[in-house]
DNA sequence: CGGCATCCTTACAGATACTG
DNA sequence: CAGTATCTGTAAGGATGCCG
């Protein structure tokens, strides 16, 4: 009995660690936005992402892109232009994130509506922040 | 053309926000473990969770449970025992998280194996440290 | 253009002690 | 038992400037 519980706990622990590995790869204030930006355009340059992701600083963009690259979610290519430009794109592995992100987005909508007391409409719902350019 | 891109960007921005809402509900070092603990046992008392989740302090447990409760993922019931005990259980909405968590766990395993260079075996695999940097 | 280095301010989380 | 309060170190993140 106690043994069974312990085994289950171990399984839960592994599960937890796996989820945290996943969360760790996505953590940071901007990762999702960055991935969205790149995935939206297929290929994207540093300064383009800087514009896409509202509010991010070049320091943070650089840092989080590097982390994404280390985690093999994003591929970095230096183009031999003058001055040089750098192109980012999702790796194959990065693309597998899209399902996860879709799930999270879907659940996020439900969740937000749950919390704000609104009923589910679509992903188009709620806030109406200003969006320029 | 520019208009279409802008529309797409707006959609991405909403998507991003939705994902962040979801991530926000799950963020914090212990949330997944706490949810796992509760969900594993159905109902669980404060001190039980404190034991289940290895390394957590009562301060953090209290804080994260409160956040989970605010997010309507967890239901808190004060039992009229002597001394009082408090019981936690997942709400219906909290249970919808399990799919998400499974997805993340699954992806986490693949991801860890990708990063560590091992091939996928099962959820039982590999390292017991944080990935990277 | 695409960064890195530096400085600085806050947010987060651990340890410890205390309360109804 | 189930928390709260306080104190403190660390890490995240913003602002700015410099460089190949």
PDB file of C-alpha atoms (C1' of nucleotides) in Angstrom:
ATOM      1  CA  UNK A   1       0.000   0.000   0.000  1.00  0.00           C
ATOM      2  CA  UNK A   2       2.554   2.485   1.114  1.00  0.00           C
ATOM      3  CA  UNK A   3       4.824   0.958  -1.483  1.00  0.00           C
ATOM      4  CA  UNK A   4       2.317   1.579  -4.250  1.00  0.00           C
ATOM      5  CA  UNK A   5       1.945   5.147  -3.183  1.00  0.00           C
ATOM      6  CA  UNK A   6       5.677   5.616  -3.210  1.00  0.00           C
ATOM      7  CA  UNK A   7       5.928   4.211  -6.716  1.00  0.00           C
ATOM      8  CA  UNK A   8       3.225   6.568  -7.839  1.00  0.00           C
ATOM      9  CA  UNK A   9       5.029   9.438  -6.195  1.00  0.00           C
ATOM     10  CA  UNK A  10       8.178   8.570  -8.059  1.00  0.00           C
ATOM     11  CA  UNK A  11       6.289   8.571 -11.305  1.00  0.00           C
ATOM     12  CA  UNK A  12       4.786  11.921 -10.431  1.00  0.00           C
ATOM     13  CA  UNK A  13       8.226  13.187  -9.643  1.00  0.00           C
ATOM     14  CA  UNK A  14       9.523  12.184 -13.047  1.00  0.00           C
ATOM     15  CA  UNK A  15       6.505  13.706 -14.666  1.00  0.00           C
ATOM     16  CA  UNK A  16       7.087  16.893 -12.740  1.00  0.00           C
ATOM     17  CA  UNK A  17      10.684  17.019 -13.794  1.00  0.00           C
ATOM     18  CA  UNK A  18       9.748  16.502 -17.415  1.00  0.00           C
ATOM     19  CA  UNK A  19       7.237  19.301 -17.279  1.00  0.00           C
ATOM     20  CA  UNK A  20       9.779  21.533 -15.637  1.00  0.00           C
ATOM     21  CA  UNK A  21      12.278  20.742 -18.359  1.00  0.00           C
ATOM     22  CA  UNK A  22       9.683  21.882 -20.839  1.00  0.00           C
ATOM     23  CA  UNK A  23       8.785  24.948 -18.835  1.00  0.00           C
ATOM     24  CA  UNK A  24      12.434  25.744 -18.431  1.00  0.00           C
ATOM     25  CA  UNK A  25      12.921  25.827 -22.179  1.00  0.00           C
ATOM     26  CA  UNK A  26       9.997  28.212 -22.487  1.00  0.00           C
ATOM     27  CA  UNK A  27      10.618  30.340 -19.446  1.00  0.00           C
ATOM     28  CA  UNK A  28      11.566  33.963 -19.571  1.00  0.00           C
ATOM     29  CA  UNK A  29       9.253  36.783 -20.270  1.00  0.00           C
ATOM     30  CA  UNK A  30       9.654  36.801 -24.026  1.00  0.00           C
ATOM     31  CA  UNK A  31      10.343  33.296 -25.344  1.00  0.00           C
ATOM     32  CA  UNK A  32       6.844  32.590 -26.553  1.00  0.00           C
ATOM     33  CA  UNK A  33       6.602  35.935 -28.270  1.00  0.00           C
ATOM     34  CA  UNK A  34       9.941  35.409 -29.939  1.00  0.00           C
ATOM     35  CA  UNK A  35       8.986  31.964 -31.140  1.00  0.00           C
ATOM     36  CA  UNK A  36       5.665  33.302 -32.367  1.00  0.00           C
ATOM     37  CA  UNK A  37       7.407  36.042 -34.270  1.00  0.00           C
ATOM     38  CA  UNK A  38       9.861  33.714 -35.955  1.00  0.00           C
ATOM     39  CA  UNK A  39       7.310  31.033 -36.675  1.00  0.00           C
ATOM     40  CA  UNK A  40       4.916  33.618 -38.048  1.00  0.00           C
ATOM     41  CA  UNK A  41       7.362  34.753 -40.678  1.00  0.00           C
ATOM     42  CA  UNK A  42       9.369  31.591 -41.166  1.00  0.00           C
ATOM     43  CA  UNK A  43      12.625  33.459 -41.152  1.00  0.00           C
ATOM     44  CA  UNK A  44      13.200  36.644 -39.238  1.00  0.00           C
ATOM     45  CA  UNK A  45      16.057  39.007 -38.608  1.00  0.00           C
ATOM     46  CA  UNK A  46      17.215  40.217 -35.216  1.00  0.00           C
ATOM     47  CA  UNK A  47      15.960  43.742 -35.645  1.00  0.00           C
ATOM     48  CA  UNK A  48      12.675  42.506 -37.079  1.00  0.00           C
ATOM     49  CA  UNK A  49      12.002  40.423 -34.000  1.00  0.00           C
ATOM     50  CA  UNK A  50      13.006  43.421 -31.943  1.00  0.00           C
ATOM     51  CA  UNK A  51      10.161  45.271 -33.614  1.00  0.00           C
ATOM     52  CA  UNK A  52       7.704  42.383 -33.519  1.00  0.00           C
ATOM     53  CA  UNK A  53       8.032  41.784 -29.839  1.00  0.00           C
ATOM     54  CA  UNK A  54       6.694  44.891 -28.257  1.00  0.00           C
ATOM     55  CA  UNK A  55       8.705  46.139 -25.328  1.00  0.00           C
ATOM     56  CA  UNK A  56      11.672  43.796 -25.488  1.00  0.00           C
ATOM     57  CA  UNK A  57      15.172  45.220 -25.226  1.00  0.00           C
ATOM     58  CA  UNK A  58      18.009  44.081 -27.445  1.00  0.00           C
ATOM     59  CA  UNK A  59      19.757  42.736 -24.371  1.00  0.00           C
ATOM     60  CA  UNK A  60      16.865  40.443 -23.524  1.00  0.00           C
ATOM     61  CA  UNK A  61      16.252  39.469 -27.137  1.00  0.00           C
ATOM     62  CA  UNK A  62      19.864  38.516 -27.518  1.00  0.00           C
ATOM     63  CA  UNK A  63      19.842  36.574 -24.286  1.00  0.00           C
ATOM     64  CA  UNK A  64      16.651  34.658 -24.905  1.00  0.00           C
ATOM     65  CA  UNK A  65      17.526  33.915 -28.518  1.00  0.00           C
ATOM     66  CA  UNK A  66      20.769  32.441 -27.285  1.00  0.00           C
ATOM     67  CA  UNK A  67      18.914  30.257 -24.832  1.00  0.00           C
ATOM     68  CA  UNK A  68      16.532  29.151 -27.540  1.00  0.00           C
ATOM     69  CA  UNK A  69      19.488  28.344 -29.724  1.00  0.00           C
ATOM     70  CA  UNK A  70      21.171  26.350 -26.970  1.00  0.00           C
ATOM     71  CA  UNK A  71      17.930  24.462 -26.527  1.00  0.00           C
ATOM     72  CA  UNK A  72      17.985  23.752 -30.254  1.00  0.00           C
ATOM     73  CA  UNK A  73      14.639  25.403 -30.813  1.00  0.00           C
ATOM     74  CA  UNK A  74      15.982  28.121 -33.036  1.00  0.00           C
ATOM     75  CA  UNK A  75      18.592  28.166 -35.750  1.00  0.00           C
ATOM     76  CA  UNK A  76      20.835  31.173 -36.190  1.00  0.00           C
ATOM     77  CA  UNK A  77      22.352  32.070 -39.532  1.00  0.00           C
ATOM     78  CA  UNK A  78      24.713  34.915 -40.219  1.00  0.00           C
ATOM     79  CA  UNK A  79      24.101  36.374 -43.636  1.00  0.00           C
ATOM     80  CA  UNK A  80      27.070  37.793 -45.456  1.00  0.00           C
ATOM     81  CA  UNK A  81      25.519  41.142 -46.187  1.00  0.00           C
ATOM     82  CA  UNK A  82      26.921  44.556 -45.532  1.00  0.00           C
ATOM     83  CA  UNK A  83      26.452  45.280 -42.718  1.00  0.00           C
ATOM     84  CA  UNK A  84      25.859  41.757 -41.579  1.00  0.00           C
ATOM     85  CA  UNK A  85      22.381  40.566 -40.799  1.00  0.00           C
ATOM     86  CA  UNK A  86      21.416  37.543 -38.780  1.00  0.00           C
ATOM     87  CA  UNK A  87      18.505  35.325 -39.586  1.00  0.00           C
ATOM     88  CA  UNK A  88      16.589  33.211 -37.140  1.00  0.00           C
ATOM     89  CA  UNK A  89      14.274  30.350 -37.899  1.00  0.00           C
ATOM     90  CA  UNK A  90      12.703  27.518 -35.948  1.00  0.00           C
ATOM     91  CA  UNK A  91      14.423  24.181 -36.029  1.00  0.00           C
ATOM     92  CA  UNK A  92      12.466  21.025 -36.639  1.00  0.00           C
ATOM     93  CA  UNK A  93      12.501  20.477 -32.940  1.00  0.00           C
ATOM     94  CA  UNK A  94      11.348  24.026 -32.391  1.00  0.00           C
ATOM     95  CA  UNK A  95       8.418  23.378 -34.646  1.00  0.00           C
ATOM     96  CA  UNK A  96       7.238  20.542 -32.451  1.00  0.00           C
ATOM     97  CA  UNK A  97       6.580  23.230 -29.895  1.00  0.00           C
ATOM     98  CA  UNK A  98       3.757  24.588 -31.982  1.00  0.00           C
ATOM     99  CA  UNK A  99       1.341  21.929 -30.829  1.00  0.00           C
ATOM    100  CA  UNK A 100       2.181  22.672 -27.230  1.00  0.00           C
ATOM    101  CA  UNK A 101       1.843  26.365 -27.797  1.00  0.00           C
ATOM    102  CA  UNK A 102      -1.503  25.878 -29.495  1.00  0.00           C
ATOM    103  CA  UNK A 103      -2.727  23.822 -26.577  1.00  0.00           C
ATOM    104  CA  UNK A 104      -1.515  26.396 -24.138  1.00  0.00           C
ATOM    105  CA  UNK A 105      -3.089  29.201 -26.144  1.00  0.00           C
ATOM    106  CA  UNK A 106      -6.384  27.367 -26.258  1.00  0.00           C
ATOM    107  CA  UNK A 107      -6.349  26.602 -22.566  1.00  0.00           C
ATOM    108  CA  UNK A 108      -5.202  30.136 -21.846  1.00  0.00           C
ATOM    109  CA  UNK A 109      -8.285  31.552 -23.529  1.00  0.00           C
ATOM    110  CA  UNK A 110     -10.581  29.274 -21.582  1.00  0.00           C
ATOM    111  CA  UNK A 111      -8.696  30.087 -18.440  1.00  0.00           C
ATOM    112  CA  UNK A 112      -8.796  33.807 -18.903  1.00  0.00           C
ATOM    113  CA  UNK A 113     -12.495  33.726 -19.562  1.00  0.00           C
ATOM    114  CA  UNK A 114     -12.953  31.551 -16.536  1.00  0.00           C
ATOM    115  CA  UNK A 115     -11.080  33.976 -14.347  1.00  0.00           C
ATOM    116  CA  UNK A 116     -12.586  37.116 -15.758  1.00  0.00           C
ATOM    117  CA  UNK A 117     -16.007  35.511 -15.659  1.00  0.00           C
ATOM    118  CA  UNK A 118     -16.603  35.899 -19.358  1.00  0.00           C
ATOM    119  CA  UNK A 119     -17.806  33.047 -21.443  1.00  0.00           C
ATOM    120  CA  UNK A 120     -15.716  31.490 -24.156  1.00  0.00           C
ATOM    121  CA  UNK A 121     -16.048  33.076 -27.545  1.00  0.00           C
ATOM    122  CA  UNK A 122     -12.895  32.446 -29.505  1.00  0.00           C
ATOM    123  CA  UNK A 123      -9.240  33.249 -29.526  1.00  0.00           C
ATOM    124  CA  UNK A 124     -10.240  36.720 -30.622  1.00  0.00           C
ATOM    125  CA  UNK A 125     -11.645  37.576 -27.238  1.00  0.00           C
ATOM    126  CA  UNK A 126     -11.121  40.117 -24.585  1.00  0.00           C
ATOM    127  CA  UNK A 127      -8.654  42.880 -24.368  1.00  0.00           C
ATOM    128  CA  UNK A 128      -8.381  45.646 -26.868  1.00  0.00           C
ATOM    129  CA  UNK A 129      -4.960  47.060 -26.438  1.00  0.00           C
ATOM    130  CA  UNK A 130      -3.635  49.434 -28.965  1.00  0.00           C
ATOM    131  CA  UNK A 131      -1.613  47.797 -31.651  1.00  0.00           C
ATOM    132  CA  UNK A 132       0.445  49.925 -33.973  1.00  0.00           C
ATOM    133  CA  UNK A 133       2.630  49.125 -36.960  1.00  0.00           C
TER     134      UNK A 133
ATOM    135  CA  UNK B   1       0.267  43.380 -47.928  1.00  0.00           C
ATOM    136  CA  UNK B   2       1.510  45.313 -44.978  1.00  0.00           C
ATOM    137  CA  UNK B   3      -2.059  45.181 -43.756  1.00  0.00           C
ATOM    138  CA  UNK B   4      -2.150  41.407 -43.930  1.00  0.00           C
ATOM    139  CA  UNK B   5       1.056  41.145 -42.025  1.00  0.00           C
ATOM    140  CA  UNK B   6      -0.263  43.460 -39.377  1.00  0.00           C
ATOM    141  CA  UNK B   7      -3.420  41.396 -38.994  1.00  0.00           C
ATOM    142  CA  UNK B   8      -1.343  38.303 -38.627  1.00  0.00           C
ATOM    143  CA  UNK B   9       0.806  40.024 -36.068  1.00  0.00           C
ATOM    144  CA  UNK B  10      -2.253  40.947 -34.081  1.00  0.00           C
ATOM    145  CA  UNK B  11      -3.368  37.357 -34.085  1.00  0.00           C
ATOM    146  CA  UNK B  12       0.057  36.252 -32.948  1.00  0.00           C
ATOM    147  CA  UNK B  13      -0.049  38.811 -30.219  1.00  0.00           C
ATOM    148  CA  UNK B  14      -3.350  37.448 -28.941  1.00  0.00           C
ATOM    149  CA  UNK B  15      -2.014  33.963 -29.157  1.00  0.00           C
ATOM    150  CA  UNK B  16       1.064  34.990 -27.243  1.00  0.00           C
ATOM    151  CA  UNK B  17      -1.014  36.599 -24.558  1.00  0.00           C
ATOM    152  CA  UNK B  18      -3.155  33.503 -24.231  1.00  0.00           C
ATOM    153  CA  UNK B  19      -0.126  31.310 -23.867  1.00  0.00           C
ATOM    154  CA  UNK B  20       1.271  33.651 -21.287  1.00  0.00           C
ATOM    155  CA  UNK B  21      -1.981  33.530 -19.355  1.00  0.00           C
ATOM    156  CA  UNK B  22      -1.624  29.782 -19.293  1.00  0.00           C
ATOM    157  CA  UNK B  23       2.036  29.886 -18.368  1.00  0.00           C
ATOM    158  CA  UNK B  24       1.278  32.391 -15.685  1.00  0.00           C
ATOM    159  CA  UNK B  25      -1.172  30.019 -14.061  1.00  0.00           C
ATOM    160  CA  UNK B  26       1.523  27.344 -14.046  1.00  0.00           C
ATOM    161  CA  UNK B  27       4.523  29.432 -13.221  1.00  0.00           C
ATOM    162  CA  UNK B  28       6.440  29.174 -10.014  1.00  0.00           C
ATOM    163  CA  UNK B  29       8.806  26.453  -9.120  1.00  0.00           C
ATOM    164  CA  UNK B  30       6.304  24.176  -7.384  1.00  0.00           C
ATOM    165  CA  UNK B  31       2.912  24.479  -9.043  1.00  0.00           C
ATOM    166  CA  UNK B  32       3.166  21.367 -11.145  1.00  0.00           C
ATOM    167  CA  UNK B  33       4.393  19.309  -8.221  1.00  0.00           C
ATOM    168  CA  UNK B  34       1.601  20.607  -6.038  1.00  0.00           C
ATOM    169  CA  UNK B  35      -1.012  19.852  -8.652  1.00  0.00           C
ATOM    170  CA  UNK B  36       0.495  16.424  -9.166  1.00  0.00           C
ATOM    171  CA  UNK B  37       0.374  15.732  -5.472  1.00  0.00           C
ATOM    172  CA  UNK B  38      -3.237  16.775  -5.098  1.00  0.00           C
ATOM    173  CA  UNK B  39      -4.363  15.078  -8.258  1.00  0.00           C
ATOM    174  CA  UNK B  40      -2.519  11.913  -7.285  1.00  0.00           C
ATOM    175  CA  UNK B  41      -4.440  11.578  -4.064  1.00  0.00           C
ATOM    176  CA  UNK B  42      -7.658  13.308  -5.007  1.00  0.00           C
ATOM    177  CA  UNK B  43      -7.815  15.205  -1.748  1.00  0.00           C
ATOM    178  CA  UNK B  44      -4.770  16.237   0.177  1.00  0.00           C
ATOM    179  CA  UNK B  45      -4.012  18.187   3.323  1.00  0.00           C
ATOM    180  CA  UNK B  46      -1.553  21.027   3.619  1.00  0.00           C
ATOM    181  CA  UNK B  47       1.025  19.104   5.590  1.00  0.00           C
ATOM    182  CA  UNK B  48       0.668  16.111   3.302  1.00  0.00           C
ATOM    183  CA  UNK B  49       1.504  18.206   0.267  1.00  0.00           C
ATOM    184  CA  UNK B  50       4.356  19.666   2.259  1.00  0.00           C
ATOM    185  CA  UNK B  51       5.720  16.153   2.555  1.00  0.00           C
ATOM    186  CA  UNK B  52       4.896  15.120  -0.994  1.00  0.00           C
ATOM    187  CA  UNK B  53       6.662  18.012  -2.609  1.00  0.00           C
ATOM    188  CA  UNK B  54      10.263  17.527  -1.757  1.00  0.00           C
ATOM    189  CA  UNK B  55      12.068  20.663  -0.749  1.00  0.00           C
ATOM    190  CA  UNK B  56       9.190  23.106  -0.650  1.00  0.00           C
ATOM    191  CA  UNK B  57       8.837  25.396   2.339  1.00  0.00           C
ATOM    192  CA  UNK B  58       5.525  26.079   3.999  1.00  0.00           C
ATOM    193  CA  UNK B  59       5.821  29.670   2.937  1.00  0.00           C
ATOM    194  CA  UNK B  60       6.043  28.759  -0.739  1.00  0.00           C
ATOM    195  CA  UNK B  61       3.416  26.072  -0.467  1.00  0.00           C
ATOM    196  CA  UNK B  62       1.038  28.512   1.106  1.00  0.00           C
ATOM    197  CA  UNK B  63       1.771  31.126  -1.504  1.00  0.00           C
ATOM    198  CA  UNK B  64       1.443  28.889  -4.513  1.00  0.00           C
ATOM    199  CA  UNK B  65      -1.659  27.173  -3.208  1.00  0.00           C
ATOM    200  CA  UNK B  66      -3.216  30.575  -2.801  1.00  0.00           C
ATOM    201  CA  UNK B  67      -2.361  31.451  -6.374  1.00  0.00           C
ATOM    202  CA  UNK B  68      -3.787  28.169  -7.589  1.00  0.00           C
ATOM    203  CA  UNK B  69      -6.932  28.873  -5.628  1.00  0.00           C
ATOM    204  CA  UNK B  70      -7.227  32.358  -7.076  1.00  0.00           C
ATOM    205  CA  UNK B  71      -6.868  30.817 -10.495  1.00  0.00           C
ATOM    206  CA  UNK B  72      -9.675  28.429  -9.625  1.00  0.00           C
ATOM    207  CA  UNK B  73      -7.521  25.413 -10.216  1.00  0.00           C
ATOM    208  CA  UNK B  74      -7.669  24.224  -6.637  1.00  0.00           C
ATOM    209  CA  UNK B  75     -10.440  24.155  -4.074  1.00  0.00           C
ATOM    210  CA  UNK B  76      -9.671  24.772  -0.439  1.00  0.00           C
ATOM    211  CA  UNK B  77     -11.819  23.353   2.320  1.00  0.00           C
ATOM    212  CA  UNK B  78     -11.349  23.944   6.009  1.00  0.00           C
ATOM    213  CA  UNK B  79     -12.283  20.863   7.971  1.00  0.00           C
ATOM    214  CA  UNK B  80     -13.742  21.402  11.397  1.00  0.00           C
ATOM    215  CA  UNK B  81     -11.324  19.133  13.186  1.00  0.00           C
ATOM    216  CA  UNK B  82      -9.273  19.846  16.265  1.00  0.00           C
ATOM    217  CA  UNK B  83      -6.845  21.272  15.453  1.00  0.00           C
ATOM    218  CA  UNK B  84      -8.204  22.395  12.130  1.00  0.00           C
ATOM    219  CA  UNK B  85      -7.015  20.757   8.945  1.00  0.00           C
ATOM    220  CA  UNK B  86      -7.338  22.083   5.446  1.00  0.00           C
ATOM    221  CA  UNK B  87      -8.080  19.972   2.458  1.00  0.00           C
ATOM    222  CA  UNK B  88      -7.131  20.743  -1.106  1.00  0.00           C
ATOM    223  CA  UNK B  89      -8.509  19.220  -4.243  1.00  0.00           C
ATOM    224  CA  UNK B  90      -8.474  20.066  -7.938  1.00  0.00           C
ATOM    225  CA  UNK B  91     -11.451  21.885  -9.343  1.00  0.00           C
ATOM    226  CA  UNK B  92     -13.045  20.764 -12.558  1.00  0.00           C
ATOM    227  CA  UNK B  93     -11.145  23.503 -14.270  1.00  0.00           C
ATOM    228  CA  UNK B  94      -7.973  22.366 -12.567  1.00  0.00           C
ATOM    229  CA  UNK B  95      -8.485  18.929 -13.985  1.00  0.00           C
ATOM    230  CA  UNK B  96      -8.516  20.284 -17.520  1.00  0.00           C
ATOM    231  CA  UNK B  97      -4.895  21.136 -16.892  1.00  0.00           C
ATOM    232  CA  UNK B  98      -3.949  17.503 -16.862  1.00  0.00           C
ATOM    233  CA  UNK B  99      -3.999  17.280 -20.645  1.00  0.00           C
ATOM    234  CA  UNK B 100      -1.709  20.274 -20.873  1.00  0.00           C
ATOM    235  CA  UNK B 101       0.581  18.857 -18.248  1.00  0.00           C
ATOM    236  CA  UNK B 102       0.731  15.539 -20.059  1.00  0.00           C
ATOM    237  CA  UNK B 103       1.632  17.291 -23.272  1.00  0.00           C
ATOM    238  CA  UNK B 104       4.318  19.272 -21.552  1.00  0.00           C
ATOM    239  CA  UNK B 105       5.669  16.201 -19.809  1.00  0.00           C
ATOM    240  CA  UNK B 106       5.800  14.327 -23.081  1.00  0.00           C
ATOM    241  CA  UNK B 107       7.503  17.154 -24.873  1.00  0.00           C
ATOM    242  CA  UNK B 108       9.817  17.639 -21.912  1.00  0.00           C
ATOM    243  CA  UNK B 109      11.068  14.084 -22.229  1.00  0.00           C
ATOM    244  CA  UNK B 110      11.706  14.431 -25.928  1.00  0.00           C
ATOM    245  CA  UNK B 111      13.356  17.749 -25.339  1.00  0.00           C
ATOM    246  CA  UNK B 112      15.625  16.532 -22.567  1.00  0.00           C
ATOM    247  CA  UNK B 113      16.735  13.628 -24.666  1.00  0.00           C
ATOM    248  CA  UNK B 114      17.323  15.960 -27.569  1.00  0.00           C
ATOM    249  CA  UNK B 115      19.477  18.245 -25.472  1.00  0.00           C
ATOM    250  CA  UNK B 116      21.381  15.556 -23.671  1.00  0.00           C
ATOM    251  CA  UNK B 117      21.864  13.714 -26.929  1.00  0.00           C
ATOM    252  CA  UNK B 118      20.173  10.579 -25.734  1.00  0.00           C
ATOM    253  CA  UNK B 119      17.511   8.898 -27.736  1.00  0.00           C
ATOM    254  CA  UNK B 120      13.930   8.725 -26.577  1.00  0.00           C
ATOM    255  CA  UNK B 121      13.175   5.792 -24.331  1.00  0.00           C
ATOM    256  CA  UNK B 122      10.273   6.651 -22.107  1.00  0.00           C
ATOM    257  CA  UNK B 123       9.219   9.031 -19.402  1.00  0.00           C
ATOM    258  CA  UNK B 124      11.551   7.091 -17.116  1.00  0.00           C
ATOM    259  CA  UNK B 125      14.669   8.530 -18.671  1.00  0.00           C
ATOM    260  CA  UNK B 126      17.720  10.496 -17.904  1.00  0.00           C
ATOM    261  CA  UNK B 127      19.150  13.333 -16.003  1.00  0.00           C
ATOM    262  CA  UNK B 128      18.295  14.803 -12.685  1.00  0.00           C
ATOM    263  CA  UNK B 129      19.590  18.248 -13.226  1.00  0.00           C
ATOM    264  CA  UNK B 130      18.362  21.260 -14.993  1.00  0.00           C
ATOM    265  CA  UNK B 131      19.138  21.436 -18.651  1.00  0.00           C
ATOM    266  CA  UNK B 132      21.681  23.825 -20.083  1.00  0.00           C
ATOM    267  CA  UNK B 133      23.579  27.073 -19.601  1.00  0.00           C
TER     268      UNK B 133
ATOM    269  C1'  DC C   1      23.255  45.572 -37.880  1.00  0.00           C
ATOM    270  C1'  DG C   2      23.650  42.538 -34.138  1.00  0.00           C
ATOM    271  C1'  DG C   3      25.191  42.076 -30.423  1.00  0.00           C
ATOM    272  C1'  DC C   4      28.072  42.297 -25.480  1.00  0.00           C
ATOM    273  C1'  DA C   5      29.460  44.775 -21.042  1.00  0.00           C
ATOM    274  C1'  DT C   6      28.101  47.410 -17.284  1.00  0.00           C
ATOM    275  C1'  DC C   7      25.271  49.252 -13.840  1.00  0.00           C
ATOM    276  C1'  DC C   8      21.184  49.308 -11.309  1.00  0.00           C
ATOM    277  C1'  DT C   9      16.500  48.197  -9.514  1.00  0.00           C
ATOM    278  C1'  DT C  10      13.223  45.166  -8.481  1.00  0.00           C
ATOM    279  C1'  DA C  11      10.947  40.358  -7.982  1.00  0.00           C
ATOM    280  C1'  DC C  12      11.467  35.986  -6.220  1.00  0.00           C
ATOM    281  C1'  DA C  13      12.531  32.487  -3.137  1.00  0.00           C
ATOM    282  C1'  DG C  14      14.948  30.374   1.107  1.00  0.00           C
ATOM    283  C1'  DA C  15      15.505  30.370   6.231  1.00  0.00           C
ATOM    284  C1'  DT C  16      13.766  31.316  10.462  1.00  0.00           C
ATOM    285  C1'  DA C  17      10.569  32.617  13.855  1.00  0.00           C
ATOM    286  C1'  DC C  18       5.963  33.429  15.414  1.00  0.00           C
ATOM    287  C1'  DT C  19       0.482  32.986  15.789  1.00  0.00           C
ATOM    288  C1'  DG C  20      -4.671  31.480  15.959  1.00  0.00           C
TER     289       DG C  20
ATOM    290  C1'  DC D   1      -2.180  22.205  11.975  1.00  0.00           C
ATOM    291  C1'  DA D   2      -1.984  25.708   8.754  1.00  0.00           C
ATOM    292  C1'  DG D   3      -0.462  29.229   7.938  1.00  0.00           C
ATOM    293  C1'  DT D   4       1.825  34.619   8.427  1.00  0.00           C
ATOM    294  C1'  DA D   5       5.833  37.873   9.141  1.00  0.00           C
ATOM    295  C1'  DT D   6      10.388  39.333   8.505  1.00  0.00           C
ATOM    296  C1'  DC D   7      14.830  39.361   6.926  1.00  0.00           C
ATOM    297  C1'  DT D   8      18.097  38.417   3.294  1.00  0.00           C
ATOM    298  C1'  DG D   9      20.633  36.700  -0.819  1.00  0.00           C
ATOM    299  C1'  DT D  10      20.135  35.838  -5.591  1.00  0.00           C
ATOM    300  C1'  DA D  11      18.604  36.191 -10.111  1.00  0.00           C
ATOM    301  C1'  DA D  12      15.733  38.397 -13.591  1.00  0.00           C
ATOM    302  C1'  DG D  13      15.235  42.162 -16.185  1.00  0.00           C
ATOM    303  C1'  DG D  14      15.556  47.222 -17.704  1.00  0.00           C
ATOM    304  C1'  DA D  15      18.656  51.324 -19.331  1.00  0.00           C
ATOM    305  C1'  DT D  16      22.519  52.773 -21.401  1.00  0.00           C
ATOM    306  C1'  DG D  17      26.789  52.740 -23.886  1.00  0.00           C
ATOM    307  C1'  DC D  18      30.345  50.532 -26.749  1.00  0.00           C
ATOM    308  C1'  DC D  19      32.163  47.717 -30.589  1.00  0.00           C
ATOM    309  C1'  DG D  20      33.230  44.721 -34.893  1.00  0.00           C
TER     310       DG D  20
END
